[in-house]
mmCIF file of C-alpha atoms in Angstrom:
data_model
loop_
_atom_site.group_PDB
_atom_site.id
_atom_site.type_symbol
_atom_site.label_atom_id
_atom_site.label_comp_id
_atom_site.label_asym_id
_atom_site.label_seq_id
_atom_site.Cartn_x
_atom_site.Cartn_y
_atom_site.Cartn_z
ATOM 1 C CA UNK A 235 -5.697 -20.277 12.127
ATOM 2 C CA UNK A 236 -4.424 -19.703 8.418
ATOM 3 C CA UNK A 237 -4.292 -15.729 9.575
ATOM 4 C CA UNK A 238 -1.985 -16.754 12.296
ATOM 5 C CA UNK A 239 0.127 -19.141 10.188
ATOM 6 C CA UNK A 240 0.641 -16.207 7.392
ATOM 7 C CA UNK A 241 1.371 -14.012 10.109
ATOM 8 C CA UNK A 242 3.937 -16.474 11.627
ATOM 9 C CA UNK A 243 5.538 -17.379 8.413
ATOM 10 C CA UNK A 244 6.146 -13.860 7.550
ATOM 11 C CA UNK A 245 7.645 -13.189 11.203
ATOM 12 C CA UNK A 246 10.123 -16.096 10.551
ATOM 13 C CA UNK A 247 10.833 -14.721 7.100
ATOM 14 C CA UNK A 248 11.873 -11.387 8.409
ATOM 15 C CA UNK A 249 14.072 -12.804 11.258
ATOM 16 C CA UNK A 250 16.234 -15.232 8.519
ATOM 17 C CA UNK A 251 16.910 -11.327 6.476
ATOM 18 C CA UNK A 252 18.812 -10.399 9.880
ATOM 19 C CA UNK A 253 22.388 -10.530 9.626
ATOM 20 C CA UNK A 254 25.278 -8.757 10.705
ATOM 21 C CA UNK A 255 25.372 -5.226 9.924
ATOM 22 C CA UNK A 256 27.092 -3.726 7.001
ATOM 23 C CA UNK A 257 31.116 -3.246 7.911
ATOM 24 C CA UNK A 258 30.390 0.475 7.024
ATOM 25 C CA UNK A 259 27.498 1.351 9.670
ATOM 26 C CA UNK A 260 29.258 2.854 12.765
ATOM 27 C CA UNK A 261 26.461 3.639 14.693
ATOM 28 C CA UNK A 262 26.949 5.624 18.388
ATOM 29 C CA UNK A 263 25.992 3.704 21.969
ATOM 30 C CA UNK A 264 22.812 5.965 22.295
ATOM 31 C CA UNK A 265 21.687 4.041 18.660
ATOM 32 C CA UNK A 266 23.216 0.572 19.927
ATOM 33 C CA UNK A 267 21.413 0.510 22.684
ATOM 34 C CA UNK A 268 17.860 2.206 20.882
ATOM 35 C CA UNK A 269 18.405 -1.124 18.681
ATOM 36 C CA UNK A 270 19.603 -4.123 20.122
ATOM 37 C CA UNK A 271 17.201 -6.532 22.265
ATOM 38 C CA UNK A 272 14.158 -3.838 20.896
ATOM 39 C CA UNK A 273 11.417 -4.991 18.940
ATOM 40 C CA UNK A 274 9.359 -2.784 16.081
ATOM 41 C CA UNK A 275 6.234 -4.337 15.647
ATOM 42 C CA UNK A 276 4.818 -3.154 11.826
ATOM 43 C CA UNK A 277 1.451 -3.295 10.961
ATOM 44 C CA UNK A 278 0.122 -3.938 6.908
ATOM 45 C CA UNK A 279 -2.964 -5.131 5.182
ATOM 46 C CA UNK A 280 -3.419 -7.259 2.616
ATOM 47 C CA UNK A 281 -2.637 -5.305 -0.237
ATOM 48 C CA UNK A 282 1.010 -6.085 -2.123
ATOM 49 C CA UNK A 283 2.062 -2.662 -2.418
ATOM 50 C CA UNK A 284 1.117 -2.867 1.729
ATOM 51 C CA UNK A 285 3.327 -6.113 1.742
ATOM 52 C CA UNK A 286 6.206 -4.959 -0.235
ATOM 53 C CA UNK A 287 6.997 -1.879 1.698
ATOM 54 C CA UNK A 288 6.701 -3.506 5.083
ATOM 55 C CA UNK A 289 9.023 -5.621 4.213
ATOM 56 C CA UNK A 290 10.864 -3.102 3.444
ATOM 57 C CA UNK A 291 11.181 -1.365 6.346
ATOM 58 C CA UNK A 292 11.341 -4.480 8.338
ATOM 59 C CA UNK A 293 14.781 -5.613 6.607
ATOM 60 C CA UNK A 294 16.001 -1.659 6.956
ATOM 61 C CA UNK A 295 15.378 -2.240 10.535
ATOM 62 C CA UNK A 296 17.125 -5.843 11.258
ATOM 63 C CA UNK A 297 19.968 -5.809 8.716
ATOM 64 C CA UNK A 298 20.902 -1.831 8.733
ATOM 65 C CA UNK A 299 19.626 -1.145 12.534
ATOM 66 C CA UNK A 300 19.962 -4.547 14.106
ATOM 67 C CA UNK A 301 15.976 -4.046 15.713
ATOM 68 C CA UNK A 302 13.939 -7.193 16.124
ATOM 69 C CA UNK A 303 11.017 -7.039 13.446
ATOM 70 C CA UNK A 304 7.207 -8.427 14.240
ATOM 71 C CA UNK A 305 5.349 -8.324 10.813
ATOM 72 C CA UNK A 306 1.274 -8.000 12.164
ATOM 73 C CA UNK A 307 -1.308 -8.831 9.310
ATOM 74 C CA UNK A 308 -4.654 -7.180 9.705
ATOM 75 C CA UNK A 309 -7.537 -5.449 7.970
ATOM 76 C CA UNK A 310 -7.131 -2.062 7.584
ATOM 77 C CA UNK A 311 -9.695 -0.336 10.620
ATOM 78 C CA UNK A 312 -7.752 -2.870 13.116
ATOM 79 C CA UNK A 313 -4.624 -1.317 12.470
ATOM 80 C CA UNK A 314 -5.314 2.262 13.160
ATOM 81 C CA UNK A 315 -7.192 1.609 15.919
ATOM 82 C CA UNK A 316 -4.515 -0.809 17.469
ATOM 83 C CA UNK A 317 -1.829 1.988 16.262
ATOM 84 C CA UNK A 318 -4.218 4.422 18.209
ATOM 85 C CA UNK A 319 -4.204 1.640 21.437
ATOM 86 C CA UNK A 320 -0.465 1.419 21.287
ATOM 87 C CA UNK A 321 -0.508 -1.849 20.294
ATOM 88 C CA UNK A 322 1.098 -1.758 17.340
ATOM 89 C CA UNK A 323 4.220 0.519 16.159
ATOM 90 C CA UNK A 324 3.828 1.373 12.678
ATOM 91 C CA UNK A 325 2.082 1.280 9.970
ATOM 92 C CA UNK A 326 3.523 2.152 6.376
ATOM 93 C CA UNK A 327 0.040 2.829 4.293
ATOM 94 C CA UNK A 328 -2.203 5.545 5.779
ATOM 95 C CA UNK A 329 -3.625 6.796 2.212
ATOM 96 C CA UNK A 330 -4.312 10.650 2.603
ATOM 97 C CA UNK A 331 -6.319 12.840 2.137
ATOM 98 C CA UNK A 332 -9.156 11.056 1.004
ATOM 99 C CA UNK A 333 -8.964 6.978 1.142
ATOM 100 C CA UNK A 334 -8.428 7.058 5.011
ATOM 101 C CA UNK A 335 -10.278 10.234 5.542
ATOM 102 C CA UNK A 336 -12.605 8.270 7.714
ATOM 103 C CA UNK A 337 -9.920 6.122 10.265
ATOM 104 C CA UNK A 338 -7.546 9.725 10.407
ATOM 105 C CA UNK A 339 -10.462 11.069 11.982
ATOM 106 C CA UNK A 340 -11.091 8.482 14.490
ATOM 107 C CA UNK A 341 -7.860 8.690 16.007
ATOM 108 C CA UNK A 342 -6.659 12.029 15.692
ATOM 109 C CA UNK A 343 -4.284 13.149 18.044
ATOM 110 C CA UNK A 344 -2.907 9.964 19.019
ATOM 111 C CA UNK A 345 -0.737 9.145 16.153
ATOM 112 C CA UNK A 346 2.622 10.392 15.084
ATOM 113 C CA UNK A 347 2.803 10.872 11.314
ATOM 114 C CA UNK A 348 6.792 10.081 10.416
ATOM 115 C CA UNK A 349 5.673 11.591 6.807
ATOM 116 C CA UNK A 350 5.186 10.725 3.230
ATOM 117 C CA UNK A 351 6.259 7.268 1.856
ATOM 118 C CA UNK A 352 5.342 7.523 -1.428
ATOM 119 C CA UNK A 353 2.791 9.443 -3.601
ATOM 120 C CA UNK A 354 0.984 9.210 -7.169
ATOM 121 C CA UNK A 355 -1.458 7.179 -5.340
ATOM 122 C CA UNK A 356 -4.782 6.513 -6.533
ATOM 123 C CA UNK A 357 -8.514 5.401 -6.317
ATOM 124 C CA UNK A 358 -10.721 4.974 -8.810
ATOM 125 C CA UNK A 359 -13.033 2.782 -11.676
ATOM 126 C CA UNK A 360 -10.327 0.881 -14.179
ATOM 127 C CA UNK A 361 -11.751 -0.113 -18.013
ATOM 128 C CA UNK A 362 -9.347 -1.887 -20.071
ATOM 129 C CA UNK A 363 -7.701 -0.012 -22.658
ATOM 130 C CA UNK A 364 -8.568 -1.601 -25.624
ATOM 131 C CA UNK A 365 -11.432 -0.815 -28.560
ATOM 132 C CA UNK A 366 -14.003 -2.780 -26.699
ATOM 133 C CA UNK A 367 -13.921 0.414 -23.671
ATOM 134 C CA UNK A 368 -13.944 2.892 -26.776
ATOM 135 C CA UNK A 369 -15.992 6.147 -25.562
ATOM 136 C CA UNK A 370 -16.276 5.480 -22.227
ATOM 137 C CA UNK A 371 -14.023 7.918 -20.568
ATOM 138 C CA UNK A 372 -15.376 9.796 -18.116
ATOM 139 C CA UNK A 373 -17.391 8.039 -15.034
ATOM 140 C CA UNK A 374 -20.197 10.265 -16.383
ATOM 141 C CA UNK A 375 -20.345 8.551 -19.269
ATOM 142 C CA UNK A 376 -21.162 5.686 -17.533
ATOM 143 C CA UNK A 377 -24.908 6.709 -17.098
ATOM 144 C CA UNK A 378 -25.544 6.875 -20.943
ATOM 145 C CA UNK A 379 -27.689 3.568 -21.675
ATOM 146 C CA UNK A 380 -25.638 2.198 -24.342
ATOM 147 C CA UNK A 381 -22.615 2.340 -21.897
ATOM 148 C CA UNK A 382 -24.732 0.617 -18.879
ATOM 149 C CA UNK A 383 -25.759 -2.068 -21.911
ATOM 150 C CA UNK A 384 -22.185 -2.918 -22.360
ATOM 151 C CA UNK A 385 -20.682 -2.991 -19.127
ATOM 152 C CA UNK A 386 -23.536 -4.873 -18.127
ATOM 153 C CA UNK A 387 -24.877 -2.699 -15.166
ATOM 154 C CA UNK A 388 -21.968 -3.782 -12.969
ATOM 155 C CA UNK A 389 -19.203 -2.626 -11.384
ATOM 156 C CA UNK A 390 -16.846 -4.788 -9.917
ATOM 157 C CA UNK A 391 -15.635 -3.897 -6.492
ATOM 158 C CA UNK A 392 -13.690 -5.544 -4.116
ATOM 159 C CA UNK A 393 -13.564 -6.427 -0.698
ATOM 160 C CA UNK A 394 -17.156 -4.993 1.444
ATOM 161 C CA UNK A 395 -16.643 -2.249 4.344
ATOM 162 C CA UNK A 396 -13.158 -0.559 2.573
ATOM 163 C CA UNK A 397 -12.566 2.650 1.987
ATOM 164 C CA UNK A 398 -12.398 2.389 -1.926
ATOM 165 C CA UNK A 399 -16.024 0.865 -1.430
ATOM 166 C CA UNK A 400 -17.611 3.542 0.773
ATOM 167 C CA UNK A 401 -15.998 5.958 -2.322
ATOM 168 C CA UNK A 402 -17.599 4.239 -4.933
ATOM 169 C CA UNK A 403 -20.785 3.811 -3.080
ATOM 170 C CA UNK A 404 -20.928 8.075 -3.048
ATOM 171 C CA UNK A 405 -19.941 8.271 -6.764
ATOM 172 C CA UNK A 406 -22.885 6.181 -7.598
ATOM 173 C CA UNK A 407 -24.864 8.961 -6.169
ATOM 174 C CA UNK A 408 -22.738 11.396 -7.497
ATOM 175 C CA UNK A 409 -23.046 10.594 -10.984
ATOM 176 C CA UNK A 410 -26.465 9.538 -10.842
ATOM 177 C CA UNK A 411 -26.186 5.710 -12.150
ATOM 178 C CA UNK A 412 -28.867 4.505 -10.821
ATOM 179 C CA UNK A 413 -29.017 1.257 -12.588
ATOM 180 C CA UNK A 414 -25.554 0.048 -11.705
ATOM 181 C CA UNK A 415 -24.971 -2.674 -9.217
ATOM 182 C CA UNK A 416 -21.747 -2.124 -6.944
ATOM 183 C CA UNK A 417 -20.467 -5.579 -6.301
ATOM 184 C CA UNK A 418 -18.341 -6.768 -3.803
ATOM 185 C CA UNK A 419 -15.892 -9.612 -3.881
ATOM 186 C CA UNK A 420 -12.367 -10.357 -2.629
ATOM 187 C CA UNK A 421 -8.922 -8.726 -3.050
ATOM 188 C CA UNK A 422 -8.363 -10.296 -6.576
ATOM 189 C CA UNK A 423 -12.186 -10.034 -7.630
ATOM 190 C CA UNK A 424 -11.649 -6.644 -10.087
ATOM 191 C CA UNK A 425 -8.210 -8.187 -11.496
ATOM 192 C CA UNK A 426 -10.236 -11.250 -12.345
ATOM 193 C CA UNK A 427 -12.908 -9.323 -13.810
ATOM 194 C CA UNK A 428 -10.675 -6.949 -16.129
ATOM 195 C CA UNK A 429 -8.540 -9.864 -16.844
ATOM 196 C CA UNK A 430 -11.999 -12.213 -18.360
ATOM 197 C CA UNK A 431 -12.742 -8.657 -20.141
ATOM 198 C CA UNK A 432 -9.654 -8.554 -22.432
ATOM 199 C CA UNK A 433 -9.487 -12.282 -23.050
ATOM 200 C CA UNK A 434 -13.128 -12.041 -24.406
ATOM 201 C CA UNK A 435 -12.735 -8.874 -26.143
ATOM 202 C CA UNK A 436 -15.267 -7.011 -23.727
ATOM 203 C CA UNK A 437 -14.962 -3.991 -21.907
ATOM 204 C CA UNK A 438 -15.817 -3.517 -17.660
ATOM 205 C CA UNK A 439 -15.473 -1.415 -15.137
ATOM 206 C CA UNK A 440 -13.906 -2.644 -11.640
ATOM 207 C CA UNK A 441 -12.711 -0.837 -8.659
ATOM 208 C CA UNK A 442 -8.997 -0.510 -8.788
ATOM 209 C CA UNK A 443 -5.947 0.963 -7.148
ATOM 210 C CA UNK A 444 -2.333 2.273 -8.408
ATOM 211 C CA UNK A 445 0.019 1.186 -7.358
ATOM 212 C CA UNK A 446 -0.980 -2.065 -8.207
ATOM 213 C CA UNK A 447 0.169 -4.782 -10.414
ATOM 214 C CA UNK A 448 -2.251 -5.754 -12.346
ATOM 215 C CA UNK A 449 -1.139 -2.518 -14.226
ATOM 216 C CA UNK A 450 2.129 -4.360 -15.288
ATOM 217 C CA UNK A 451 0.237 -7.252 -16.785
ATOM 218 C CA UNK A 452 -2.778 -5.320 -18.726
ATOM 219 C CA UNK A 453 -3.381 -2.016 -20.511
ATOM 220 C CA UNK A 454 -5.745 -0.294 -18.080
ATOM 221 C CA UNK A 455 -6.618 2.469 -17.586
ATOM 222 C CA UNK A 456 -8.432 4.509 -15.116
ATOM 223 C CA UNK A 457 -11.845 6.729 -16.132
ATOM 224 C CA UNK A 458 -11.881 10.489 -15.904
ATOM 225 C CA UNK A 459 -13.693 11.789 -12.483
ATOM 226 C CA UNK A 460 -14.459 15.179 -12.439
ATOM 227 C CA UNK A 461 -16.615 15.571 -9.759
ATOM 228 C CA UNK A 462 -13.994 14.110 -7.696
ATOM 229 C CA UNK A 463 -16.084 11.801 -5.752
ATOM 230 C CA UNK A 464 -13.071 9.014 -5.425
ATOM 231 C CA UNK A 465 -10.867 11.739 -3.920
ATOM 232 C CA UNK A 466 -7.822 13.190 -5.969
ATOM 233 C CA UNK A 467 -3.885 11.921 -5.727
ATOM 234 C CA UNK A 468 -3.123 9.910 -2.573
ATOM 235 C CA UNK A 469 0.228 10.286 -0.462
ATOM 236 C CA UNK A 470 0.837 7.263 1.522
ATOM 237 C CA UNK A 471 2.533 8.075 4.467
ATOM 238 C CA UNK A 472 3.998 6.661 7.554
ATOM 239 C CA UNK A 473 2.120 6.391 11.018
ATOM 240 C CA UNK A 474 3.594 5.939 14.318
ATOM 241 C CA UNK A 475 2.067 4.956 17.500
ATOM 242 C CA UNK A 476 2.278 7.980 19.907
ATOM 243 C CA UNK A 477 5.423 8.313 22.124
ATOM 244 C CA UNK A 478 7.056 6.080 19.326
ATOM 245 C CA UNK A 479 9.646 9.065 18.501
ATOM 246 C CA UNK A 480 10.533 9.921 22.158
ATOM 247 C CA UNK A 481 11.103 5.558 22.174
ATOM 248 C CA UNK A 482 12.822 4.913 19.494
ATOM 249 C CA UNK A 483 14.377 8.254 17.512
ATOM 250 C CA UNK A 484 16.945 7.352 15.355
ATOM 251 C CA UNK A 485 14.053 4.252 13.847
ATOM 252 C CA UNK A 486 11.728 7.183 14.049
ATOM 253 C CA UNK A 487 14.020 9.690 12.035
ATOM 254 C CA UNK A 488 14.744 6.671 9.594
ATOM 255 C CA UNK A 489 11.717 5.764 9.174
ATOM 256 C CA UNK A 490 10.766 9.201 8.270
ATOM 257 C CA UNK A 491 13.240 9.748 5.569
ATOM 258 C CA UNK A 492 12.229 6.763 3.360
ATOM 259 C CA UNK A 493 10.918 7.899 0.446
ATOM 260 C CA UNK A 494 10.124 5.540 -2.619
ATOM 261 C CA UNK A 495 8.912 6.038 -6.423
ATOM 262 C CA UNK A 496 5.614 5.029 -7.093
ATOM 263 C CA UNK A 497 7.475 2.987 -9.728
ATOM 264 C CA UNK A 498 10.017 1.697 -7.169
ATOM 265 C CA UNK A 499 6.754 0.206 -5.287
ATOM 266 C CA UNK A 500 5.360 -1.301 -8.186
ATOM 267 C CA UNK A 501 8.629 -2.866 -9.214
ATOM 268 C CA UNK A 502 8.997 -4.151 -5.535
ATOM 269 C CA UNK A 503 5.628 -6.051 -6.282
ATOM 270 C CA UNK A 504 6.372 -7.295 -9.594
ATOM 271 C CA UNK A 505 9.397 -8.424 -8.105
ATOM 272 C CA UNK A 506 7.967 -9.622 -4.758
ATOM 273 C CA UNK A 507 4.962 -11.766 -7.093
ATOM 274 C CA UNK A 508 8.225 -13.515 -8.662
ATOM 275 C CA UNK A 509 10.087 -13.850 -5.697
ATOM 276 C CA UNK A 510 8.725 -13.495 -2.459
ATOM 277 C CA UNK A 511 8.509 -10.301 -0.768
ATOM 278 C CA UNK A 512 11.479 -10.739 1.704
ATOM 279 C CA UNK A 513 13.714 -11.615 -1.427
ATOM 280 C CA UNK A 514 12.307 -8.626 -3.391
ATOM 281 C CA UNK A 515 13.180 -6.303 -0.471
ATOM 282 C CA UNK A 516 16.299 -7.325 0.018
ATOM 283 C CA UNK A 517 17.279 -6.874 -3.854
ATOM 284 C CA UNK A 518 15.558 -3.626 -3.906
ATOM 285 C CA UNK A 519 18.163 -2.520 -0.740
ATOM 286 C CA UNK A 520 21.157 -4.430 -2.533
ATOM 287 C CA UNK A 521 20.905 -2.205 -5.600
ATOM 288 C CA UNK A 522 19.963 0.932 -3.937
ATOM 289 C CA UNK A 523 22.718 1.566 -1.523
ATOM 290 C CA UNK A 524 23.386 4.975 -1.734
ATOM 291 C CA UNK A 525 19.747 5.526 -1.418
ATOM 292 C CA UNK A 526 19.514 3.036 1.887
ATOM 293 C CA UNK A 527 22.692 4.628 3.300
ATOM 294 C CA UNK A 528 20.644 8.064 3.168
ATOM 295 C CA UNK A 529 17.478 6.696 4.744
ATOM 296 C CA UNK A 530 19.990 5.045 7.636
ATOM 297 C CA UNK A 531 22.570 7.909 8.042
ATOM 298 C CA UNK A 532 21.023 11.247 7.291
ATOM 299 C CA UNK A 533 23.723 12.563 4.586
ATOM 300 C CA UNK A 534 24.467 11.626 0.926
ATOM 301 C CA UNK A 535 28.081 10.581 0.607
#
């Protein structure tokens, strides 16, 4: 019931961003007609860098195209295998190569990829950086006993079953710590457990992600892994349901040219935290018009 509500509430959210479109959009009959009475459903997790840039494209697509919007919330295996079923239209945070290594495979050949959102992506085990994490910088290091004393054996992970998890689960084995404990929690467990960390003067080790903002609030910083067992740099790209090009071309071809910094995303969800997504993306749009005229039109004027 509460997933349903969210999921509501952010439908309605999106629909109150629709307005009439921008005096300077003169769009041709073959886009009118692509747009108007259509619906895009868009699929995201719940992650806020997931959040901010679906709502992103979902205001790109009502105020600049004039589509109808659906905002879907679901856990990360649902939507690529609903994106596989056709029963969703996009998706805006397929991590590659490595994160989503495992879901590519399962549907290969029956999704279109529109291209890379954003990159500078990462996975991997966060310390604070303070004097407490002093010496520990590689994940190696993490198997000398003093290290395991002061990090108390743990690392914080977060939610059971993701893709970050199954990573860290292999680097354990990788790097041979045998007496660590991988422990799962929620979304905001590792946040909460860096955060307790610095107030106490400590040091930890938690499962983390960029972009994320937790690295706008604390000095972090992730540990060296040279055995690459969390994967390397992640490009988060855009997935399509198949046909969806052939559908819908000119939200295809749009959709396809949006491009953000990795610090444009993490200012969307410092902004969105204050805010409220919808708000941030709207902002973001409002003081990037050249940029959204590109993404809508093709050309740089």
């Amino acid at each position: 019931m509460l997933r349903a509500a969210r999921i509501l509430s952010i439908a309605l959210a999106a629909s109150l961003l629709a307005g009439p479109l921008p005096a300077q959009d003169h769009f041709t009959p073959v886009e009118r007609r692509e747009a108007v009475g259509n619906t895009i459903r868009i699929g995201w997790s719940a992650r806020a860098s997931n959040e901010a840039t679906a709502q992103l494209a979902a205001t790109v697509m009502q105020r600049r195209l004039g589509y109808q919007v659906r905002l879907v919330l679901a856990d990360t295996a649902f939507l690529y295998s609903a994106l596989a079923a056709g029963k969703l239209d996009v998706m805006l945070g397929s991590w590659q190569p490595d994160a989503h290594a495992t879901y590519l495979e399962a549907i290969e050949g029956r999704v279109e990829d529109l291209g890379v959102l954003y990159d500078g992506a990462r996975l991997g085990w966060v310390v604070p950086d303070t004097p407490a994490s002093a010496g520990i910088i590689s994940m190696s290091d993490l198997s000398r006993a003093d290290v395991r004393e002061r990090v108390d054996g743990r690392i914080r992970g977060g939610e059971a079953g993701t893709a970050v998890m199954a990573l860290s689960q292999r680097a354990l084995e990788v790097y041979g710590l045998d007496g660590y404990r991988l422990e799962p929690s929620n979304d905001a467990g590792p946040s909460l457990t860096l955060k307790r960390a610095i107030t106490r003067g400590e040091t930890a080790v938690a499962v983390g992600r960029r972009p994320h903002w937790v690295f706008g609030v604390y000095d972090l910083r992730f540990l060296d892994d040279p055995a690459g067992a969390l994967g390397g740099p992640q490009r988060v790209h855009v997935l399509a349901r198949d046909g969806f090009a052939a559908d819908h071309p000119w939200a295809s071809a749009v959709l396809g040219r949006m491009w953000l910094a990795l610090a444009d995303v993490e200012a969307l969800i410092a902004s969105g935290r204050e805010r409220g997504y919808a708000d941030a993306a709207a902002r973001y749009l409002d003081g990037s018009r050249a940029r959204a005229d590109y993404w809508v039109h093709g050309r740089i004027e």
